[in-house]
Amino acid sequence: MEHECAAHCSCHGSVLRLTHTFLPAMVERGEGRILNTASVAGFEAGPLLNVYHATKAFVLSWTEGLSLELEGTGLSVIALCPGPTTGE
């Protein structure tokens, strides 16, 4: 579980760091787009995958909040929420 938590905490940090790095220039220009990848898992709890679901819920909530904060600035912030996929 420790490894799983570390990986997902890294995801939070990446979303925040990338936004912090690129958002100021976008705001200054008055245009830009941010697309964060969340998941349909962000909309519900997930037994045995609770860290994954919580991480995706964070990305979804962060994106929705940021979108509201940036209304009227010319920027677009959206979350991509794909469903389950099959893996190899």
XYZ file of N, CA and C in Angstrom, residues 17-83:
201
model
N 2.201 20.855 -9.878
C 3.433 21.492 -10.368
C 3.291 21.971 -11.804
N 2.711 21.147 -12.647
C 2.541 21.551 -14.045
C 1.610 22.758 -14.159
N 0.526 22.748 -13.393
C -0.386 23.892 -13.412
C 0.329 25.142 -12.912
N 1.042 25.023 -11.823
C 1.779 26.154 -11.253
C 2.815 26.700 -12.239
N 3.420 25.815 -13.012
C 4.454 26.225 -13.960
C 3.869 26.953 -15.166
N 2.794 26.431 -15.751
C 2.309 26.963 -17.015
C 1.138 27.931 -16.921
N 0.391 27.900 -15.834
C -0.798 28.740 -15.725
C -0.507 30.242 -15.761
N 0.503 30.747 -15.062
C 0.721 32.203 -15.070
C 0.897 32.784 -16.480
N 1.633 32.122 -17.333
C 1.832 32.622 -18.700
C 0.527 32.582 -19.493
N -0.284 31.546 -19.253
C -1.569 31.463 -19.944
C -2.479 32.609 -19.523
N -2.513 32.880 -18.224
C -3.342 33.974 -17.712
C -2.860 35.302 -18.295
N -1.560 35.492 -18.348
C -0.995 36.722 -18.900
C -1.390 36.904 -20.372
N -1.365 35.822 -21.130
C -1.749 35.877 -22.549
C -3.253 36.009 -22.733
N -4.000 35.589 -21.731
C -5.454 35.607 -21.839
C -6.006 34.472 -22.669
N -5.218 33.431 -22.819
C -5.680 32.248 -23.544
C -4.864 31.037 -23.129
N -5.477 29.887 -23.276
C -4.785 28.644 -22.964
C -5.780 27.568 -22.591
N -5.281 26.342 -22.612
C -6.125 25.198 -22.283
C -5.350 24.229 -21.398
N -6.036 23.737 -20.403
C -5.466 22.718 -19.529
C -6.400 21.513 -19.588
N -5.839 20.365 -19.880
C -6.591 19.104 -19.908
C -5.959 18.162 -18.895
N -6.688 17.874 -17.834
C -6.215 16.925 -16.824
C -6.907 15.591 -17.031
N -6.171 14.521 -16.871
C -6.755 13.190 -17.013
C -7.173 12.670 -15.642
N -8.454 12.545 -15.458
C -9.013 11.949 -14.246
C -9.510 10.558 -14.638
N -10.713 10.206 -14.264
C -11.284 8.903 -14.592
C -12.711 8.879 -14.077
N -13.527 8.007 -14.642
C -14.856 7.821 -14.068
C -14.726 7.317 -12.628
N -13.587 6.748 -12.286
C -13.342 6.289 -10.913
C -13.378 7.453 -9.923
N -13.179 8.669 -10.402
C -13.212 9.840 -9.526
C -14.602 10.198 -9.039
N -15.625 9.569 -9.611
C -17.001 9.879 -9.240
C -17.559 8.966 -8.157
N -16.781 7.942 -7.740
C -17.302 6.989 -6.762
C -16.172 6.384 -5.946
N -16.543 5.811 -4.822
C -15.565 5.109 -3.993
C -15.209 3.782 -4.651
N -14.030 3.278 -4.357
C -13.601 2.041 -4.988
C -12.942 1.089 -4.013
N -13.701 0.143 -3.476
C -13.111 -0.834 -2.566
C -11.920 -1.542 -3.216
N -10.868 -1.700 -2.460
C -9.618 -2.340 -2.863
C -8.807 -1.484 -3.846
N -9.370 -0.392 -4.311
C -8.657 0.565 -5.163
C -8.910 1.981 -4.656
N -9.071 2.112 -3.333
C -9.489 3.397 -2.778
C -8.490 4.520 -3.009
N -7.207 4.237 -3.020
C -6.224 5.295 -3.272
C -6.338 5.779 -4.714
N -6.517 4.869 -5.643
C -6.686 5.234 -7.048
C -7.935 6.107 -7.220
N -9.052 5.676 -6.665
C -10.300 6.438 -6.786
C -10.160 7.811 -6.131
N -9.532 7.862 -4.975
C -9.354 9.147 -4.289
C -8.458 10.085 -5.093
N -7.421 9.537 -5.719
C -6.534 10.346 -6.545
C -7.286 10.932 -7.724
N -8.093 10.130 -8.375
C -8.856 10.611 -9.521
C -9.912 11.618 -9.084
N -10.480 11.435 -7.894
C -11.436 12.407 -7.359
C -10.739 13.744 -7.096
N -9.502 13.684 -6.608
C -8.735 14.914 -6.398
C -8.530 15.646 -7.716
N -8.084 14.933 -8.746
C -7.823 15.554 -10.046
C -9.114 16.164 -10.596
N -10.216 15.464 -10.472
C -11.498 15.961 -10.951
C -11.915 17.222 -10.186
N -11.843 17.176 -8.874
C -12.232 18.321 -8.049
C -11.317 19.522 -8.285
N -10.025 19.279 -8.356
C -9.047 20.335 -8.630
C -9.373 21.013 -9.963
N -9.654 20.217 -10.971
C -9.943 20.743 -12.304
C -11.233 21.554 -12.304
N -12.260 21.044 -11.670
C -13.537 21.769 -11.620
C -13.381 23.101 -10.891
N -12.667 23.085 -9.777
C -12.456 24.315 -9.017
C -11.640 25.333 -9.792
N -10.582 24.877 -10.426
C -9.730 25.766 -11.205
C -10.504 26.352 -12.381
N -11.339 25.547 -13.003
C -12.165 26.026 -14.109
C -13.068 27.166 -13.658
N -13.674 27.020 -12.494
C -14.537 28.076 -11.960
C -13.739 29.336 -11.631
N -12.563 29.164 -11.049
C -11.733 30.315 -10.701
C -11.288 31.090 -11.935
N -11.145 30.401 -13.053
C -10.619 31.038 -14.262
C -11.701 31.469 -15.254
N -12.966 31.392 -14.844
C -14.047 31.852 -15.725
C -13.806 33.300 -16.128
N -14.014 33.583 -17.399
C -13.875 34.946 -17.895
C -12.454 35.363 -18.231
N -11.488 34.439 -18.103
C -10.087 34.789 -18.378
C -9.640 34.383 -19.774
N -10.478 33.649 -20.489
C -10.075 33.137 -21.796
C -9.409 31.772 -21.729
N -9.282 31.225 -20.530
C -8.674 29.910 -20.362
C -9.752 28.842 -20.233
N -9.417 27.647 -20.666
C -10.305 26.506 -20.578
C -9.607 25.419 -19.769
N -10.294 24.914 -18.763
C -9.739 23.845 -17.931
C -10.771 22.723 -17.891
N -10.387 21.544 -18.372
C -11.321 20.426 -18.401
C -10.647 19.145 -17.893
N -11.482 18.228 -17.451
C -10.993 16.922 -16.996
C -11.508 15.852 -17.960
N -10.606 15.055 -18.435
C -10.935 13.884 -19.248
C -11.196 12.735 -18.286
N -12.349 12.093 -18.398
C -12.716 11.021 -17.474
C -13.039 9.739 -18.248
N -12.018 9.043 -18.720
C -12.261 7.801 -19.453
C -12.771 6.709 -18.508
N -13.467 5.762 -19.086
C -13.953 4.609 -18.344
C -12.949 3.485 -18.345
